[in-house]
Coordinates of C-alpha atoms (C1' of nucleotides) in Angstrom, one line a residue:
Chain W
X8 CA 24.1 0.3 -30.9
X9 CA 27.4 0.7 -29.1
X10 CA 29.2 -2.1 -29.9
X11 CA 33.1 -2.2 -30.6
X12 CA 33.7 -1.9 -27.2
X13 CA 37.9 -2.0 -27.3
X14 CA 39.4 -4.2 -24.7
X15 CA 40.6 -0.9 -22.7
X16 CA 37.1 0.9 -22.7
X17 CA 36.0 -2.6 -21.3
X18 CA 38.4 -2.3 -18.6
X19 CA 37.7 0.9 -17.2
X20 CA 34.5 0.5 -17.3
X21 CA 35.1 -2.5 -14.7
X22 CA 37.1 -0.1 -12.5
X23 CA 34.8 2.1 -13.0
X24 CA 32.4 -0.4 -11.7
X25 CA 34.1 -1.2 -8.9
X26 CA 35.1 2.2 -7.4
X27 CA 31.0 2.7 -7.7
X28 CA 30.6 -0.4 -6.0
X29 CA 33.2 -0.1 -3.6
X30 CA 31.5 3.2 -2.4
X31 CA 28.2 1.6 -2.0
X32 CA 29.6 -0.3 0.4
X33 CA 32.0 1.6 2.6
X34 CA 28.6 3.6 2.6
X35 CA 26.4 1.2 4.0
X36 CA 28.8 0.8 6.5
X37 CA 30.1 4.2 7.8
X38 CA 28.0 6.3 5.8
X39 CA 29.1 8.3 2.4
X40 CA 30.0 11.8 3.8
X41 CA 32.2 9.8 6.1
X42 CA 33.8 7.9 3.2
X43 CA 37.4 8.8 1.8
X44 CA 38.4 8.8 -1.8
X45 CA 41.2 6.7 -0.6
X46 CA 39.1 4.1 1.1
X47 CA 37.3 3.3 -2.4
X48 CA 40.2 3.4 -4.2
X49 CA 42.0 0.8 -1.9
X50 CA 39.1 -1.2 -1.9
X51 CA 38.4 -1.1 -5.6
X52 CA 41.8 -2.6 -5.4
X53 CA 43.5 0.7 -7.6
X54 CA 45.9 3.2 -6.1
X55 CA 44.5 6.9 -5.3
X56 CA 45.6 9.1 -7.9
X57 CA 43.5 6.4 -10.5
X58 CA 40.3 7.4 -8.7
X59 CA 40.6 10.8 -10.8
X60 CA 40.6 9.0 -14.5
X61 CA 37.1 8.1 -13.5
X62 CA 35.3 11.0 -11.2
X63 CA 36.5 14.2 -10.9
X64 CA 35.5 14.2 -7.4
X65 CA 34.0 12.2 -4.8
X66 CA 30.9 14.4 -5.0
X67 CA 30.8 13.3 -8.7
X68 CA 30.9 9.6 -7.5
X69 CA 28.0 10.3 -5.3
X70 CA 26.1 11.5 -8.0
X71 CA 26.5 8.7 -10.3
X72 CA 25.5 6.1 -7.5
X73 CA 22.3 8.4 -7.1
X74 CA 21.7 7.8 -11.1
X75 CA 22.3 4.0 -10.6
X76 CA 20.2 3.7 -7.1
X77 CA 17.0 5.4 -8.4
X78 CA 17.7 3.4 -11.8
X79 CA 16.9 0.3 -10.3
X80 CA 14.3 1.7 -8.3
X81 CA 12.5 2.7 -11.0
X82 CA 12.7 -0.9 -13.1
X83 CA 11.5 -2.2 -10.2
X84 CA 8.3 -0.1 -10.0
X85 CA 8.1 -0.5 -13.2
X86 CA 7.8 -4.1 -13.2
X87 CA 5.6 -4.4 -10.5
X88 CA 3.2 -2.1 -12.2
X89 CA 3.1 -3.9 -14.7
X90 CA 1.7 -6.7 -13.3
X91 CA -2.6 -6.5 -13.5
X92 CA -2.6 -8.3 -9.8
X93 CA -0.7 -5.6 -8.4
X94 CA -3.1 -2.9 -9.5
X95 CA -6.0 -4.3 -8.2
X96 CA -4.6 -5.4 -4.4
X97 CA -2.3 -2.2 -4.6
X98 CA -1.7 -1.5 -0.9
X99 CA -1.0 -5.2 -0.1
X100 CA 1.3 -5.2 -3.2
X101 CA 3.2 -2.0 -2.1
X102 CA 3.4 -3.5 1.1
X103 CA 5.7 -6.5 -0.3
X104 CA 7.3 -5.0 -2.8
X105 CA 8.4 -2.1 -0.5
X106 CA 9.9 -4.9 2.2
X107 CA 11.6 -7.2 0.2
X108 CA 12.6 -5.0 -2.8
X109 CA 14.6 -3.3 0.3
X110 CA 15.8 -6.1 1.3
X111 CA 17.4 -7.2 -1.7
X112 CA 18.7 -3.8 -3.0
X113 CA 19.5 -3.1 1.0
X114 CA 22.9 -1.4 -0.2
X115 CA 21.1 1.0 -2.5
X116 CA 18.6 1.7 -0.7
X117 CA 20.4 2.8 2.6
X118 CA 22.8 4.8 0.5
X119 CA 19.6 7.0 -0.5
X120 CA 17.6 6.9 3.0
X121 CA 21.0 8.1 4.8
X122 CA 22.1 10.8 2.3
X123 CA 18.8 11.7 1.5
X124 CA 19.5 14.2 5.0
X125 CA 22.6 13.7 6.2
X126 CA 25.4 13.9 3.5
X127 CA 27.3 16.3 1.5
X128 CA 25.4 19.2 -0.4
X129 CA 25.2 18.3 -3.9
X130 CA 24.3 14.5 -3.2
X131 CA 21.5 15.8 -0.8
X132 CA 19.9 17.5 -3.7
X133 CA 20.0 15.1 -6.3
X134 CA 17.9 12.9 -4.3
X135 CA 15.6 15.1 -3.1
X136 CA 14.5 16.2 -7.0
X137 CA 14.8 12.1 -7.6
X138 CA 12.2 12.4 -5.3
X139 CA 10.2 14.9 -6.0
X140 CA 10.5 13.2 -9.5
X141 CA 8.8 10.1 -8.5
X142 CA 5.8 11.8 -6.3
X143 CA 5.1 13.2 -9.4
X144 CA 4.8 9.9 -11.2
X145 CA 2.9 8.5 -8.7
X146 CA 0.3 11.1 -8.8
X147 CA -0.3 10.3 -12.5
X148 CA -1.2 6.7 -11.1
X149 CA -3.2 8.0 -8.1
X150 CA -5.2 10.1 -10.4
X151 CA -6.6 7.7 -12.3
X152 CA -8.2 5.8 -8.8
X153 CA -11.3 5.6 -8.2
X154 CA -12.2 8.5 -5.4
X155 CA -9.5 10.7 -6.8
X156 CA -10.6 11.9 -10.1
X157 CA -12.3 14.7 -9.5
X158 CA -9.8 16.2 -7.1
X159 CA -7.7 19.1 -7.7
X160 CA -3.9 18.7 -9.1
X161 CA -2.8 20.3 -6.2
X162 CA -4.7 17.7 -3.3
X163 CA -3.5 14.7 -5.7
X164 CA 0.3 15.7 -5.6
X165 CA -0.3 16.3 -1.4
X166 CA -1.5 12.6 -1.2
X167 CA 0.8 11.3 -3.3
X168 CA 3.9 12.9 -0.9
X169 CA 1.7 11.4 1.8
X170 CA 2.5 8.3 0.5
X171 CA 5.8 8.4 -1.2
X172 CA 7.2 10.2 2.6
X173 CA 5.8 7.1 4.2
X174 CA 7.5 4.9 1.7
X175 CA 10.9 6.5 2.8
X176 CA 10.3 6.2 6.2
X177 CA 9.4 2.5 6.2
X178 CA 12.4 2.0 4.0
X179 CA 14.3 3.2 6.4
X180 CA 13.1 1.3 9.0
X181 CA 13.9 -1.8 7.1
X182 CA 17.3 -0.5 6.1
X183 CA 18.1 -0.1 10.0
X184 CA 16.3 -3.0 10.9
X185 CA 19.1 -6.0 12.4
X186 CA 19.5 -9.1 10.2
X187 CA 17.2 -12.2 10.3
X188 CA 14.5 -10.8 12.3
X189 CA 11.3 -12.1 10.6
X190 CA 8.7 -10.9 13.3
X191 CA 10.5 -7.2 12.5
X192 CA 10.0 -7.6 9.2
X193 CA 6.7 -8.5 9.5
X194 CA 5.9 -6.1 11.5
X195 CA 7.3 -2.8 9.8
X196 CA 5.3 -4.6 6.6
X197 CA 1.7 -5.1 8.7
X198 CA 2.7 -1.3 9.8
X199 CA 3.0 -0.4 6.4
X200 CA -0.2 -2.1 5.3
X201 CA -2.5 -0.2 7.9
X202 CA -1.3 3.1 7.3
X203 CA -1.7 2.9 3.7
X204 CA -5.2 1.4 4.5
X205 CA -6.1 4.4 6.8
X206 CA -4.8 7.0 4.3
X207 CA -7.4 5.3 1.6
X208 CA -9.8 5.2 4.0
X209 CA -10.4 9.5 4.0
X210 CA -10.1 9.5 0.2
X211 CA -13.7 9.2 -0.2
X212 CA -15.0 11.8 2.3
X213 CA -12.0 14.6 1.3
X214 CA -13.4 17.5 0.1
X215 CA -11.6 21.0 -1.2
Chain Q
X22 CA 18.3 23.5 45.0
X23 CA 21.8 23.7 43.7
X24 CA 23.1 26.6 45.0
X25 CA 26.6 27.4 45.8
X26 CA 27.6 27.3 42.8
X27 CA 31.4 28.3 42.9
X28 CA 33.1 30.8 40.1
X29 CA 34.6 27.7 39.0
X30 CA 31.6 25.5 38.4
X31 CA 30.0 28.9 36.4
X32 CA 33.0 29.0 34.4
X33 CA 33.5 25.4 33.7
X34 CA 29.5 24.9 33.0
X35 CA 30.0 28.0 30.6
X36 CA 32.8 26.8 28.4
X37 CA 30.6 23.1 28.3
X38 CA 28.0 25.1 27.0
X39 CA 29.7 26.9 24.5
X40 CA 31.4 23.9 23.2
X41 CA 27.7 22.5 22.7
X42 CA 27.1 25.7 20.8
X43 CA 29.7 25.7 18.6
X44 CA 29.2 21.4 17.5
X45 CA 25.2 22.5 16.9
X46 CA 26.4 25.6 15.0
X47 CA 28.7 23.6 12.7
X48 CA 26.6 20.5 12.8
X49 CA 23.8 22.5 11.1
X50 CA 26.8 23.7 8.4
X51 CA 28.2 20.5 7.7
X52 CA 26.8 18.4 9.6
X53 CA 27.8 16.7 13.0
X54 CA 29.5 13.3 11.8
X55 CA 31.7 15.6 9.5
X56 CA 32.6 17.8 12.3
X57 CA 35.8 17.4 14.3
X58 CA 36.8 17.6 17.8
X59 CA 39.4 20.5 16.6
X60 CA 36.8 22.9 15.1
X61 CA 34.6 22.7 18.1
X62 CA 37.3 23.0 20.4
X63 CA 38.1 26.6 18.3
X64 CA 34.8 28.0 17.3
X65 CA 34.4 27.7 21.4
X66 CA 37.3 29.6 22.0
X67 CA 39.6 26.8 23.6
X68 CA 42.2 24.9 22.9
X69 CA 41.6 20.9 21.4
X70 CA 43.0 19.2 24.9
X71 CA 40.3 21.4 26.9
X72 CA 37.8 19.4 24.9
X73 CA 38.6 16.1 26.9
X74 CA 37.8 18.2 30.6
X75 CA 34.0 18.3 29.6
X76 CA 33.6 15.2 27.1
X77 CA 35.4 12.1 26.2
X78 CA 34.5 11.8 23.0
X79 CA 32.6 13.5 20.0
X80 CA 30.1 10.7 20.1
X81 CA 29.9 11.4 24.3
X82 CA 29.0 15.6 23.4
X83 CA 26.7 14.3 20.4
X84 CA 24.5 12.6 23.3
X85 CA 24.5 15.9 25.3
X86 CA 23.0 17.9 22.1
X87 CA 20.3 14.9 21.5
X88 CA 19.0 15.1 25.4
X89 CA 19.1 19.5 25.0
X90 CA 17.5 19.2 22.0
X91 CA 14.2 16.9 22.5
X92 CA 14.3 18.9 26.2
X93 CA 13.5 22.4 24.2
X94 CA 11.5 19.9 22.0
X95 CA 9.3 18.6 24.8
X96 CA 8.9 22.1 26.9
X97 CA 7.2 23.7 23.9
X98 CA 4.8 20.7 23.3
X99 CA 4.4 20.8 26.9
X100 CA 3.4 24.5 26.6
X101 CA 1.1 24.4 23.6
X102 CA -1.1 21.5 24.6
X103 CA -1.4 23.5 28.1
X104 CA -3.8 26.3 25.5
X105 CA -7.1 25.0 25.5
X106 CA -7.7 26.9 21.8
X107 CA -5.0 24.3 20.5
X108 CA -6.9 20.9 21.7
X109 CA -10.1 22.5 19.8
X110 CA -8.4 23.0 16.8
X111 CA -5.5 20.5 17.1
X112 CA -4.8 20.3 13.4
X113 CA -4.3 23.7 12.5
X114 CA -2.3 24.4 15.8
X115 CA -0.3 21.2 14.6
X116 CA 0.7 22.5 11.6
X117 CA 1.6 25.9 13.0
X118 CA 3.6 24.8 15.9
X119 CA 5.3 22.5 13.4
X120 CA 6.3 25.7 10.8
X121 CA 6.9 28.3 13.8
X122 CA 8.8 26.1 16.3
X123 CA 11.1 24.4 13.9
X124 CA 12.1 28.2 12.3
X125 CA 13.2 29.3 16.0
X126 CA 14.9 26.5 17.2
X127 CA 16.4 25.4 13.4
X128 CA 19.6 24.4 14.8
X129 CA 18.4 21.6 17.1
X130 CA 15.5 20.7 14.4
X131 CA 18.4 20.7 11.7
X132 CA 20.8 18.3 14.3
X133 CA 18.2 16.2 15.1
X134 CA 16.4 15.4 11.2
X135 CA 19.9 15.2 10.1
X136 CA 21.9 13.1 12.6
X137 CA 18.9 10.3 12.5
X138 CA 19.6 9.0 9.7
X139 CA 22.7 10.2 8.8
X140 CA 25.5 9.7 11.3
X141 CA 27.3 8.7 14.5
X142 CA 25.7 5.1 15.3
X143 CA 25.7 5.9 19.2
X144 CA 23.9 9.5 17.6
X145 CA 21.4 7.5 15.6
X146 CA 20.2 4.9 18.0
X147 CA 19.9 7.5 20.9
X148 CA 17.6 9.8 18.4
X149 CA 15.6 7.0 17.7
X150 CA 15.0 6.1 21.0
X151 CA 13.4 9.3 21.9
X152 CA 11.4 9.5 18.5
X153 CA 9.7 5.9 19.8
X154 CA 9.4 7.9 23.5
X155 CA 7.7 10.4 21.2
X156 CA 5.4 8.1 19.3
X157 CA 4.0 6.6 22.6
X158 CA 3.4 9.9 24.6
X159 CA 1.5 11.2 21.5
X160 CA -0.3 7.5 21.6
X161 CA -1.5 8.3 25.0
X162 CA -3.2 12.1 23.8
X163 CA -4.7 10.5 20.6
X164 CA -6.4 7.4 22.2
X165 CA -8.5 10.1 24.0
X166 CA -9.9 11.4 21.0
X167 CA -13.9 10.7 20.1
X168 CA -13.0 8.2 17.2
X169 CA -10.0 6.7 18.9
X170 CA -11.3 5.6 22.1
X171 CA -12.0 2.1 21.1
X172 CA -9.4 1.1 18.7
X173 CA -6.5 -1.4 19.7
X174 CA -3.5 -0.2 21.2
X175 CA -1.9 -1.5 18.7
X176 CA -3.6 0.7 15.6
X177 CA -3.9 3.6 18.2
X178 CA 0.6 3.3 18.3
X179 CA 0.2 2.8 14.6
X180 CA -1.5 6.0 13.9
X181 CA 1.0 7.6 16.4
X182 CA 3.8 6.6 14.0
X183 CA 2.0 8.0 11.3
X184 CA 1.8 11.2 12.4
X185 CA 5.5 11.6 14.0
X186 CA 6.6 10.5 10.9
X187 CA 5.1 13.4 8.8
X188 CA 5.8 16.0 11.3
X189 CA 9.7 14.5 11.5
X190 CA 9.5 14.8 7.1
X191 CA 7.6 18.7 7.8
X192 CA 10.6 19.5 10.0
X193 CA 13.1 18.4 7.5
X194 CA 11.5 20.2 4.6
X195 CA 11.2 23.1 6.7
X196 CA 15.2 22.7 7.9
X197 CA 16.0 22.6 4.6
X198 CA 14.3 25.0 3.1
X199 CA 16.2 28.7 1.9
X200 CA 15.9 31.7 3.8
X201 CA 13.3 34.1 3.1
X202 CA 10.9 32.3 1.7
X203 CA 7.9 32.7 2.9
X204 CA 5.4 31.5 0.3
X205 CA 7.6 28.0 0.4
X206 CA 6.7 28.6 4.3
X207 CA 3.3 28.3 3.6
X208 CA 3.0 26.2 0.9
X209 CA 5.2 23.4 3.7
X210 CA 2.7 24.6 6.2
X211 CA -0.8 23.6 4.0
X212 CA 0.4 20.6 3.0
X213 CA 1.2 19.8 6.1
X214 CA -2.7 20.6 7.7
X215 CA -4.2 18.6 4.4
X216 CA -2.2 15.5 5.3
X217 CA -3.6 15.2 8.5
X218 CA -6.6 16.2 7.8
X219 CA -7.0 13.1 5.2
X220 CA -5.7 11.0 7.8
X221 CA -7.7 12.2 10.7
X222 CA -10.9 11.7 7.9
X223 CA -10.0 7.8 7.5
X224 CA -10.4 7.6 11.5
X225 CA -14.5 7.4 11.6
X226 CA -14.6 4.1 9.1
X227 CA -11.5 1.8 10.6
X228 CA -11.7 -1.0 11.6
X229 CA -10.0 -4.3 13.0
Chain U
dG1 C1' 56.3 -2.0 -37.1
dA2 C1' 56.7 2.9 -35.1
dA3 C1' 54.1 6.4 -32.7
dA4 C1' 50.5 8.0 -29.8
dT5 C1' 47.2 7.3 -26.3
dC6 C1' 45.9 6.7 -21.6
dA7 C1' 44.5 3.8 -17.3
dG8 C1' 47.1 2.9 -13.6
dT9 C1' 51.6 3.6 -10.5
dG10 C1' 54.2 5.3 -6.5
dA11 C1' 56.2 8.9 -4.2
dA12 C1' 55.8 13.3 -2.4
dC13 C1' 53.2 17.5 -0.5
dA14 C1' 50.8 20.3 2.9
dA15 C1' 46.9 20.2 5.7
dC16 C1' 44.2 18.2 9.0
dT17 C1' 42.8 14.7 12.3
dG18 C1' 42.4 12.5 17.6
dT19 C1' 45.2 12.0 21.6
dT20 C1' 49.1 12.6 25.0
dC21 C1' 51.8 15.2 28.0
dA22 C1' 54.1 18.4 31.2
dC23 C1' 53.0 22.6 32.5
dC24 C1' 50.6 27.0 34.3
dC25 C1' 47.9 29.7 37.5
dA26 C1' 43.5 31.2 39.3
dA27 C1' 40.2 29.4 42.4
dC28 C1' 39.2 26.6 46.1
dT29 C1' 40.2 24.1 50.9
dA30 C1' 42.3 23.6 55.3
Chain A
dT3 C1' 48.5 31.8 54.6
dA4 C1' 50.1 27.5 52.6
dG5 C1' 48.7 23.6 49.9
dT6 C1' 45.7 21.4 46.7
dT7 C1' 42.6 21.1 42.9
dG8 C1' 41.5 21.4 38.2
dG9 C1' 40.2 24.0 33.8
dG10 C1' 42.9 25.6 30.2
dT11 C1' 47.6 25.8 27.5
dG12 C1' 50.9 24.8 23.8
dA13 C1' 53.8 21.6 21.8
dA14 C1' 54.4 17.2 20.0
dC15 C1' 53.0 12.5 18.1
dA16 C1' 51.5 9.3 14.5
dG17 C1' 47.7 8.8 11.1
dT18 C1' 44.9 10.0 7.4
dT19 C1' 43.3 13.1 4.2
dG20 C1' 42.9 15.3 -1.0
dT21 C1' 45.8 16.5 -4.8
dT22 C1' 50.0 16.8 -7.8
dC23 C1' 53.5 14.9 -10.6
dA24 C1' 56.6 12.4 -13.6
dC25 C1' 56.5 7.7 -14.8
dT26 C1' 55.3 3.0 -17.0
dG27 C1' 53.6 -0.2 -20.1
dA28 C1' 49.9 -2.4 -22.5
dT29 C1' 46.5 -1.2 -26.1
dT30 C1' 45.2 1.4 -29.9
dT31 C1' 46.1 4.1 -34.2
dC32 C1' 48.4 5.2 -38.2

DNA sequence: GAAATCAGTGAACAACTGTTCACCCAACTA
DNA sequence: TAGTTGGGTGAACAGTTGTTCACTGATTTC
């Protein structure tokens, strides 16, 4: 594989690290558009001219932290689908995994909620074709259910934005959400649940 | 009324409004948390310090462009549930008022999608308070309908949500979408009318 | 062991930011 | 008509921004 790492491409890949991280958080806080390639660098502890051995840009940097937000997104899912329990409760399991996987990535996952709309340009589009990306994983699943078989590609792919747009929404509901409110949390969850529910609910009377 | 209005109050009520102008015109640009005092203050044709005669702050003009915006917002829902054809078919006219109404009044839609997430936390709170006014005057409509009438409040503001949501995700799709496009129009447009029709189909078989 | 590589430095730059101030002069009030 | 009010001016301020540049010194290569 790659081994042989030298003790210098070891090092800047730390720095690396570190300006990445150091974005994620001065995003989560003041948002990414409104985050300075000087802010990182200060607090990735390096001065600003270094920032440009490692991203041509800070447009660059966004894109890379879009790479590693849906990355970890996607073992996630990818976990939990795994799981046989999961598939057979899958709106309950959604439900959970959707409020505490947000919880515990909360960094990653506000950076995408909040420059899913609002940020610069080229960041805004990556996300929006990570998303489109995953709507279109999730209508291979959804094809497979039960009611669903026999619809068109074209209804599948509309029910599986249904549900991936609600996804984003509660996400961000949980991203905004203040910290150590349990009865929110349960809330946005038992939200969550019912809508999902109510979505299922028409899949067996849709028609064209 | 308020008559009597003096040369003075015209001109000082006219240069307000075109600073409002100019922060929605470069707002929908580059959006309103990356957009200074100083280029409002000269796309309105004025000088920076004049800025500080009609708002304190940016955060303090931001506020003024949320309240103008949900008041064009509410007028033309006010207008097309007055229609009687539109409560027969409330779907389809949904769906079109949705398309239609966000392509003529793009700039406010574009402000308001992208500042909710996005930006300014004074911005963001004061958006998401009307969204939640939103929710529960659309509540009140949808608790009439046949299915409806005897659900809890609580599923009847759930359903609410559900719906605000999509149109909110619609608008944004529709904000962001490339001039001149007008099979991407109605591609936006029919997903749009499937969606709630799925939703409205899950209505006859809730429960609890 | 000498030479080359290269991540990180620190100073300098021009451009832009929000905010202040004394000032002007047309529109109002008395 | 004289005096006051107040929206708009233009200059100045102290900060911050992205970007460049010649540089240093440890690590790698030969």
């Amino acid at each position: 594989m790659s081994e042989a790492v030298s003790a210098r491409q070891l090092q800047k890949e730390r720095t690396r690290g570190a300006l990445l991280e150091a974005a994620l958080e001065l995003s989560s806080e003041q948002g990414f558009a409104q985050t300075s390639l000087r802010q990182v660098a200060k607090r990735a502890g390096v001065v600003p001219a270094a920032f440009y051995r490692h991203f041509e840009s800070m447009d660059e940097l966004g894109l890379a932290l879009v790479e590693r937000c849906f990355g970890t997104l996607r073992t996630m899912i990818r976990d939990a689908s795994r799981d046989p329990q999961v598939f057979l409760q899958i709106i309950d399991a959604a439900a959970e995994i959707l409020v505490e996987a947000v919880k515990q990535n909360k960094a990653d996952f506000a950076f995408v909620a909040r420059e899913r709309i609002g940020g610069s340009e080229v960041v805004r589009r990556a996300i929006g074709h990570e998303l489109d990306l995953f709507v279109s994983e999730l209508a291979v699943v959804l094809a497979r259910l039960p009611n669903i078989e026999t619809w068109s590609a074209d209804d599948v792919q509309m029910v599986s934005r249904l549900f991936v747009r609600n996804m984003v929404a509660n996400a961000e509901e949980v991203v905004e959400m203040p910290e150590g409110r349990p009865d929110l949390e349960e809330r946005i969850r038992e939200g969550a649940r019912r809508q999902m529910r109510l979505i299922v609910l028409g899949f067996k009377d849709w028609r064209s």
